[in-house]
mmCIF file of C-alpha atoms in Angstrom:
data_model
loop_
_atom_site.group_PDB
_atom_site.id
_atom_site.type_symbol
_atom_site.label_atom_id
_atom_site.label_comp_id
_atom_site.label_asym_id
_atom_site.label_seq_id
_atom_site.Cartn_x
_atom_site.Cartn_y
_atom_site.Cartn_z
ATOM 1 C CA UNK A 1 -1.213 -27.092 49.569
ATOM 2 C CA UNK A 2 2.190 -29.233 50.314
ATOM 3 C CA UNK A 3 1.636 -32.850 51.318
ATOM 4 C CA UNK A 4 4.857 -34.044 52.978
ATOM 5 C CA UNK A 5 3.784 -37.732 52.353
ATOM 6 C CA UNK A 6 4.625 -37.680 49.345
ATOM 7 C CA UNK A 7 7.184 -35.332 46.382
ATOM 8 C CA UNK A 8 8.189 -32.887 45.690
ATOM 9 C CA UNK A 9 7.791 -31.245 49.418
ATOM 10 C CA UNK A 10 8.627 -34.316 50.673
ATOM 11 C CA UNK A 11 12.300 -34.109 49.395
ATOM 12 C CA UNK A 12 12.072 -30.153 49.871
ATOM 13 C CA UNK A 13 11.290 -31.110 53.859
ATOM 14 C CA UNK A 14 14.030 -33.337 53.579
ATOM 15 C CA UNK A 15 16.583 -31.055 52.720
ATOM 16 C CA UNK A 16 15.579 -28.622 54.760
ATOM 17 C CA UNK A 17 16.171 -30.984 57.917
ATOM 18 C CA UNK A 18 19.618 -32.609 56.738
ATOM 19 C CA UNK A 19 20.842 -28.502 56.167
ATOM 20 C CA UNK A 20 20.094 -28.139 59.678
ATOM 21 C CA UNK A 21 23.080 -27.978 63.467
ATOM 22 C CA UNK A 22 25.252 -27.117 59.813
ATOM 23 C CA UNK A 23 27.304 -23.429 59.578
ATOM 24 C CA UNK A 24 25.521 -22.262 62.261
ATOM 25 C CA UNK A 25 21.885 -22.767 60.978
ATOM 26 C CA UNK A 26 19.833 -23.749 63.774
ATOM 27 C CA UNK A 27 15.838 -24.237 62.498
ATOM 28 C CA UNK A 28 14.194 -24.345 59.180
ATOM 29 C CA UNK A 29 10.542 -23.756 58.981
ATOM 30 C CA UNK A 30 8.292 -24.477 55.609
ATOM 31 C CA UNK A 31 4.885 -22.813 56.725
ATOM 32 C CA UNK A 32 2.358 -23.546 54.105
ATOM 33 C CA UNK A 33 0.273 -21.121 55.518
ATOM 34 C CA UNK A 34 -3.547 -21.565 55.258
ATOM 35 C CA UNK A 35 -4.656 -20.947 51.054
ATOM 36 C CA UNK A 36 -7.880 -20.280 51.958
ATOM 37 C CA UNK A 37 -7.716 -17.304 54.948
ATOM 38 C CA UNK A 38 -8.331 -13.526 53.216
ATOM 39 C CA UNK A 39 -5.643 -11.717 55.296
ATOM 40 C CA UNK A 40 -2.714 -9.664 53.368
ATOM 41 C CA UNK A 41 0.062 -12.020 54.176
ATOM 42 C CA UNK A 42 -1.489 -15.547 53.633
ATOM 43 C CA UNK A 43 1.093 -17.292 51.468
ATOM 44 C CA UNK A 44 3.864 -19.920 52.052
ATOM 45 C CA UNK A 45 6.534 -18.679 53.766
ATOM 46 C CA UNK A 46 10.129 -19.889 55.283
ATOM 47 C CA UNK A 47 11.565 -18.773 57.823
ATOM 48 C CA UNK A 48 15.202 -20.004 59.251
ATOM 49 C CA UNK A 49 16.842 -19.102 62.775
ATOM 50 C CA UNK A 50 20.845 -19.327 62.803
ATOM 51 C CA UNK A 51 22.925 -18.609 65.550
ATOM 52 C CA UNK A 52 24.149 -15.163 66.260
ATOM 53 C CA UNK A 53 27.190 -16.329 67.019
ATOM 54 C CA UNK A 54 27.931 -18.002 63.758
ATOM 55 C CA UNK A 55 25.838 -15.366 61.937
ATOM 56 C CA UNK A 56 26.225 -11.937 63.337
ATOM 57 C CA UNK A 57 24.618 -10.263 60.936
ATOM 58 C CA UNK A 58 22.353 -13.496 60.067
ATOM 59 C CA UNK A 59 23.184 -12.818 56.375
ATOM 60 C CA UNK A 60 23.735 -16.381 55.987
ATOM 61 C CA UNK A 61 20.535 -17.062 57.157
ATOM 62 C CA UNK A 62 18.347 -14.165 55.067
ATOM 63 C CA UNK A 63 20.242 -15.941 51.990
ATOM 64 C CA UNK A 64 19.516 -19.548 52.755
ATOM 65 C CA UNK A 65 16.019 -18.528 53.436
ATOM 66 C CA UNK A 66 15.661 -16.764 50.001
ATOM 67 C CA UNK A 67 17.614 -20.094 48.126
ATOM 68 C CA UNK A 68 14.863 -22.459 49.831
ATOM 69 C CA UNK A 69 11.819 -20.009 49.063
ATOM 70 C CA UNK A 70 13.382 -19.574 45.092
ATOM 71 C CA UNK A 71 13.783 -23.361 45.298
ATOM 72 C CA UNK A 72 9.449 -24.039 46.184
ATOM 73 C CA UNK A 73 8.868 -21.295 44.010
ATOM 74 C CA UNK A 74 10.138 -23.511 41.185
ATOM 75 C CA UNK A 75 8.257 -26.377 42.893
ATOM 76 C CA UNK A 76 4.581 -24.467 42.738
ATOM 77 C CA UNK A 77 3.365 -26.333 39.792
ATOM 78 C CA UNK A 78 4.698 -29.251 40.470
ATOM 79 C CA UNK A 79 3.039 -29.853 43.920
ATOM 80 C CA UNK A 80 -1.116 -29.391 43.389
ATOM 81 C CA UNK A 81 -2.573 -32.633 43.094
ATOM 82 C CA UNK A 82 -5.441 -32.845 40.202
ATOM 83 C CA UNK A 83 -8.340 -34.567 41.467
ATOM 84 C CA UNK A 84 -10.918 -36.865 40.221
ATOM 85 C CA UNK A 85 -14.171 -35.236 40.412
ATOM 86 C CA UNK A 86 -16.772 -37.387 41.603
ATOM 87 C CA UNK A 87 -18.019 -40.055 39.276
ATOM 88 C CA UNK A 88 -14.510 -40.336 38.263
ATOM 89 C CA UNK A 89 -13.543 -40.861 42.050
ATOM 90 C CA UNK A 90 -16.688 -43.076 42.047
ATOM 91 C CA UNK A 91 -15.712 -45.350 39.460
ATOM 92 C CA UNK A 92 -12.205 -44.850 40.595
ATOM 93 C CA UNK A 93 -12.974 -46.187 44.267
ATOM 94 C CA UNK A 94 -15.716 -48.600 43.114
ATOM 95 C CA UNK A 95 -12.728 -50.601 40.197
ATOM 96 C CA UNK A 96 -10.273 -51.330 43.102
ATOM 97 C CA UNK A 97 -10.540 -54.395 45.517
ATOM 98 C CA UNK A 98 -10.434 -53.661 49.248
ATOM 99 C CA UNK A 99 -11.301 -50.251 51.067
ATOM 100 C CA UNK A 100 -11.177 -47.072 49.481
ATOM 101 C CA UNK A 101 -10.898 -43.957 51.238
ATOM 102 C CA UNK A 102 -12.967 -41.120 50.041
ATOM 103 C CA UNK A 103 -11.966 -37.379 50.943
ATOM 104 C CA UNK A 104 -14.413 -35.352 50.775
ATOM 105 C CA UNK A 105 -11.765 -32.234 50.979
ATOM 106 C CA UNK A 106 -13.920 -29.584 49.766
ATOM 107 C CA UNK A 107 -16.424 -29.378 52.681
ATOM 108 C CA UNK A 108 -13.558 -29.413 55.322
ATOM 109 C CA UNK A 109 -14.604 -28.464 58.327
ATOM 110 C CA UNK A 110 -10.963 -27.793 59.349
ATOM 111 C CA UNK A 111 -10.635 -25.171 56.294
ATOM 112 C CA UNK A 112 -14.014 -23.333 57.513
ATOM 113 C CA UNK A 113 -16.937 -25.694 55.395
ATOM 114 C CA UNK A 114 -19.923 -26.376 57.119
ATOM 115 C CA UNK A 115 -19.332 -29.923 56.736
ATOM 116 C CA UNK A 116 -22.403 -30.930 55.270
ATOM 117 C CA UNK A 117 -22.400 -31.383 51.878
ATOM 118 C CA UNK A 118 -24.280 -34.084 50.310
ATOM 119 C CA UNK A 119 -22.866 -33.857 46.862
ATOM 120 C CA UNK A 120 -20.927 -37.465 47.176
ATOM 121 C CA UNK A 121 -23.529 -38.861 49.478
ATOM 122 C CA UNK A 122 -26.225 -37.915 46.640
ATOM 123 C CA UNK A 123 -24.222 -39.894 44.113
ATOM 124 C CA UNK A 124 -23.681 -42.689 46.323
ATOM 125 C CA UNK A 125 -27.217 -43.399 46.355
ATOM 126 C CA UNK A 126 -27.610 -42.726 43.142
ATOM 127 C CA UNK A 127 -25.665 -45.187 41.999
ATOM 128 C CA UNK A 128 -27.365 -47.584 44.232
ATOM 129 C CA UNK A 129 -23.185 -48.419 45.692
ATOM 130 C CA UNK A 130 -23.498 -50.242 48.361
ATOM 131 C CA UNK A 131 -20.958 -51.201 51.650
ATOM 132 C CA UNK A 132 -20.810 -47.587 52.090
ATOM 133 C CA UNK A 133 -19.580 -44.951 55.289
ATOM 134 C CA UNK A 134 -19.392 -41.238 55.593
ATOM 135 C CA UNK A 135 -19.125 -39.240 57.822
ATOM 136 C CA UNK A 136 -18.503 -36.980 60.224
ATOM 137 C CA UNK A 137 -22.042 -35.153 58.570
ATOM 138 C CA UNK A 138 -23.572 -31.826 60.585
ATOM 139 C CA UNK A 139 -26.387 -32.053 61.239
ATOM 140 C CA UNK A 140 -27.803 -31.673 64.866
ATOM 141 C CA UNK A 141 -31.041 -31.247 63.345
ATOM 142 C CA UNK A 142 -31.014 -34.991 61.799
ATOM 143 C CA UNK A 143 -29.255 -36.027 65.126
ATOM 144 C CA UNK A 144 -32.028 -34.526 67.580
ATOM 145 C CA UNK A 145 -34.937 -35.891 65.329
ATOM 146 C CA UNK A 146 -32.906 -39.641 65.423
ATOM 147 C CA UNK A 147 -32.822 -39.429 69.271
ATOM 148 C CA UNK A 148 -36.687 -38.677 69.163
ATOM 149 C CA UNK A 149 -36.750 -42.308 67.447
ATOM 150 C CA UNK A 150 -35.053 -43.741 68.590
ATOM 151 C CA UNK A 151 -32.303 -46.877 67.770
ATOM 152 C CA UNK A 152 -34.108 -49.036 65.109
ATOM 153 C CA UNK A 153 -36.291 -46.964 63.887
ATOM 154 C CA UNK A 154 -37.051 -46.111 59.851
ATOM 155 C CA UNK A 155 -38.583 -42.393 59.191
ATOM 156 C CA UNK A 156 -37.724 -40.265 56.232
ATOM 157 C CA UNK A 157 -35.183 -37.858 57.170
ATOM 158 C CA UNK A 158 -33.522 -35.118 55.117
ATOM 159 C CA UNK A 159 -29.670 -35.120 55.272
ATOM 160 C CA UNK A 160 -27.526 -33.048 55.161
ATOM 161 C CA UNK A 161 -27.738 -29.852 53.211
ATOM 162 C CA UNK A 162 -28.594 -27.105 55.097
ATOM 163 C CA UNK A 163 -26.257 -24.645 55.591
ATOM 164 C CA UNK A 164 -25.710 -22.860 51.861
ATOM 165 C CA UNK A 165 -25.480 -23.236 48.334
ATOM 166 C CA UNK A 166 -22.257 -25.295 48.180
ATOM 167 C CA UNK A 167 -23.945 -27.266 50.827
ATOM 168 C CA UNK A 168 -25.605 -29.065 48.079
ATOM 169 C CA UNK A 169 -29.498 -30.019 48.564
ATOM 170 C CA UNK A 170 -30.394 -32.690 51.889
ATOM 171 C CA UNK A 171 -30.693 -35.973 50.432
ATOM 172 C CA UNK A 172 -34.056 -37.418 51.632
ATOM 173 C CA UNK A 173 -34.670 -40.973 52.134
ATOM 174 C CA UNK A 174 -35.640 -43.158 54.239
ATOM 175 C CA UNK A 175 -33.609 -43.686 56.947
ATOM 176 C CA UNK A 176 -32.401 -46.161 60.053
ATOM 177 C CA UNK A 177 -31.561 -45.197 62.830
ATOM 178 C CA UNK A 178 -28.424 -47.887 63.833
ATOM 179 C CA UNK A 179 -26.692 -46.055 67.448
ATOM 180 C CA UNK A 180 -27.300 -43.425 69.179
ATOM 181 C CA UNK A 181 -24.055 -41.919 71.079
ATOM 182 C CA UNK A 182 -24.544 -39.024 73.204
ATOM 183 C CA UNK A 183 -21.492 -36.653 74.117
ATOM 184 C CA UNK A 184 -19.469 -38.495 71.964
ATOM 185 C CA UNK A 185 -15.214 -37.699 71.698
ATOM 186 C CA UNK A 186 -13.014 -38.616 68.550
ATOM 187 C CA UNK A 187 -9.288 -39.559 68.519
ATOM 188 C CA UNK A 188 -8.116 -36.477 67.472
ATOM 189 C CA UNK A 189 -5.295 -35.368 65.644
ATOM 190 C CA UNK A 190 -1.976 -36.734 67.464
ATOM 191 C CA UNK A 191 -3.921 -38.273 69.862
ATOM 192 C CA UNK A 192 -6.065 -34.790 70.766
ATOM 193 C CA UNK A 193 -9.947 -35.787 72.053
ATOM 194 C CA UNK A 194 -12.291 -33.919 69.298
ATOM 195 C CA UNK A 195 -15.987 -33.621 70.880
ATOM 196 C CA UNK A 196 -18.607 -34.713 68.316
ATOM 197 C CA UNK A 197 -21.550 -34.174 70.290
ATOM 198 C CA UNK A 198 -24.567 -36.180 70.668
ATOM 199 C CA UNK A 199 -24.394 -38.668 67.279
ATOM 200 C CA UNK A 200 -26.160 -41.119 65.265
ATOM 201 C CA UNK A 201 -25.315 -43.716 63.260
ATOM 202 C CA UNK A 202 -27.751 -43.505 60.212
ATOM 203 C CA UNK A 203 -28.323 -45.975 57.219
ATOM 204 C CA UNK A 204 -30.206 -45.718 53.753
ATOM 205 C CA UNK A 205 -29.609 -49.377 52.558
ATOM 206 C CA UNK A 206 -26.317 -50.202 52.291
ATOM 207 C CA UNK A 207 -24.940 -46.597 53.325
ATOM 208 C CA UNK A 208 -24.380 -45.496 56.350
ATOM 209 C CA UNK A 209 -24.054 -41.906 57.576
ATOM 210 C CA UNK A 210 -22.090 -40.354 60.965
ATOM 211 C CA UNK A 211 -23.893 -37.660 61.307
ATOM 212 C CA UNK A 212 -22.972 -34.978 64.603
ATOM 213 C CA UNK A 213 -24.163 -32.562 66.803
ATOM 214 C CA UNK A 214 -20.887 -30.400 66.686
ATOM 215 C CA UNK A 215 -19.082 -29.254 63.339
ATOM 216 C CA UNK A 216 -15.660 -31.260 63.289
ATOM 217 C CA UNK A 217 -13.309 -33.375 60.358
ATOM 218 C CA UNK A 218 -12.798 -36.595 60.816
ATOM 219 C CA UNK A 219 -9.588 -37.744 62.693
ATOM 220 C CA UNK A 220 -9.942 -41.268 63.830
ATOM 221 C CA UNK A 221 -11.196 -44.310 63.201
ATOM 222 C CA UNK A 222 -13.589 -44.099 66.038
ATOM 223 C CA UNK A 223 -15.842 -41.733 64.209
ATOM 224 C CA UNK A 224 -17.227 -44.820 63.084
ATOM 225 C CA UNK A 225 -16.642 -47.761 65.619
ATOM 226 C CA UNK A 226 -18.220 -46.040 68.221
ATOM 227 C CA UNK A 227 -21.152 -46.423 66.832
ATOM 228 C CA UNK A 228 -20.443 -50.283 65.824
ATOM 229 C CA UNK A 229 -19.344 -49.226 62.020
ATOM 230 C CA UNK A 230 -16.227 -50.863 61.477
ATOM 231 C CA UNK A 231 -14.428 -48.827 58.310
ATOM 232 C CA UNK A 232 -12.078 -51.390 57.622
ATOM 233 C CA UNK A 233 -14.889 -53.854 56.792
ATOM 234 C CA UNK A 234 -16.707 -50.773 54.208
ATOM 235 C CA UNK A 235 -15.964 -51.003 50.639
ATOM 236 C CA UNK A 236 -15.917 -47.194 50.689
ATOM 237 C CA UNK A 237 -15.370 -44.911 53.014
ATOM 238 C CA UNK A 238 -15.876 -41.235 52.516
ATOM 239 C CA UNK A 239 -14.510 -38.513 55.137
ATOM 240 C CA UNK A 240 -14.929 -34.744 55.637
ATOM 241 C CA UNK A 241 -11.143 -33.725 55.550
ATOM 242 C CA UNK A 242 -8.240 -32.658 53.308
ATOM 243 C CA UNK A 243 -4.962 -34.085 55.295
ATOM 244 C CA UNK A 244 -5.875 -34.824 58.931
ATOM 245 C CA UNK A 245 -7.349 -38.435 58.809
ATOM 246 C CA UNK A 246 -4.208 -40.161 56.899
ATOM 247 C CA UNK A 247 -2.514 -40.649 59.860
ATOM 248 C CA UNK A 248 -5.463 -43.049 61.180
ATOM 249 C CA UNK A 249 -7.245 -43.602 57.602
ATOM 250 C CA UNK A 250 -3.933 -44.509 55.888
ATOM 251 C CA UNK A 251 -3.535 -48.526 57.422
ATOM 252 C CA UNK A 252 -7.251 -49.521 56.678
ATOM 253 C CA UNK A 253 -6.914 -48.164 52.549
ATOM 254 C CA UNK A 254 -6.367 -50.004 49.400
ATOM 255 C CA UNK A 255 -6.830 -46.735 48.748
ATOM 256 C CA UNK A 256 -6.902 -43.176 48.995
ATOM 257 C CA UNK A 257 -8.983 -40.240 46.894
ATOM 258 C CA UNK A 258 -8.926 -36.943 47.244
ATOM 259 C CA UNK A 259 -12.256 -35.888 45.721
ATOM 260 C CA UNK A 260 -13.318 -32.519 43.678
ATOM 261 C CA UNK A 261 -15.735 -31.909 45.528
ATOM 262 C CA UNK A 262 -18.276 -28.601 45.469
ATOM 263 C CA UNK A 263 -18.028 -26.603 48.545
ATOM 264 C CA UNK A 264 -16.288 -23.599 50.584
ATOM 265 C CA UNK A 265 -12.329 -24.924 50.965
ATOM 266 C CA UNK A 266 -12.148 -25.308 47.033
ATOM 267 C CA UNK A 267 -8.966 -26.718 45.273
ATOM 268 C CA UNK A 268 -9.133 -23.574 42.927
ATOM 269 C CA UNK A 269 -8.586 -20.800 44.916
ATOM 270 C CA UNK A 270 -8.912 -18.182 42.359
ATOM 271 C CA UNK A 271 -12.346 -18.895 42.457
ATOM 272 C CA UNK A 272 -12.706 -17.571 45.965
ATOM 273 C CA UNK A 273 -14.021 -13.924 46.848
ATOM 274 C CA UNK A 274 -10.816 -12.872 48.341
ATOM 275 C CA UNK A 275 -10.990 -8.704 49.716
ATOM 276 C CA UNK A 276 -7.974 -8.740 51.627
ATOM 277 C CA UNK A 277 -5.079 -10.643 50.134
ATOM 278 C CA UNK A 278 -2.204 -9.180 48.380
ATOM 279 C CA UNK A 279 -1.321 -9.430 45.336
ATOM 280 C CA UNK A 280 0.187 -10.217 42.933
ATOM 281 C CA UNK A 281 0.392 -13.940 44.497
ATOM 282 C CA UNK A 282 0.116 -17.241 42.269
ATOM 283 C CA UNK A 283 -2.170 -18.504 41.431
ATOM 284 C CA UNK A 284 -4.227 -15.558 40.476
ATOM 285 C CA UNK A 285 -3.583 -13.676 37.318
ATOM 286 C CA UNK A 286 -0.691 -11.368 36.843
ATOM 287 C CA UNK A 287 -3.053 -8.523 36.389
#
């Protein structure tokens, strides 16, 4: 993971940009790849374009690509970010003044996760933490029941935990239907719309959850505000996303915490059942 909002990845990207336009180097790209993709060539790459007039054989571009690749590889252990577990993250959040955004990164639909895990939600309810909103939680069945019941209804409902063992168990509670929006569209990355389908805002005590018909990660604040929930006024905001939520949610956050939860998009790649990737490859054992 190359988080370019912080060092050391930020410095590497700045250095690459500074080299562009010099000595025939046209463009440099640091491609972090998709580490959960089970393909032979999965992994990080450095791509350098050089001007054929200044670098006819491409040797200068090749040498720079190898140099930057070696620099990046030397940074590999520093690029990772130790993530707190669920209770540690909740302790950190509740001890912080202001709004704290917790990213349930292992259940990020943008990485292929189902987006319906309940591990964080369950602990929030068990610990009786209030002023919390969470979303988007993919649960088309619960959405349909909420629409049948209507706004204002209070009913026993099973939320999330439907797809696989890494989704956790459904959260059984009495939920109040607070808002319903048909064919909801969330502001996406760089303004691109993201469809969520029919959505409902349901609440258990002081915990509000946006449940959706379509599976998608969190991008914009309007994921919540279209349903009458203002995340800037909540103590904890829990999003199903790894990185793309930051542009919209960072301005309202006193702190952002990435949480090490169980899930498909795990931070420990060695736990995944890869079959096609080409080894050796860091961080897998040399054998």
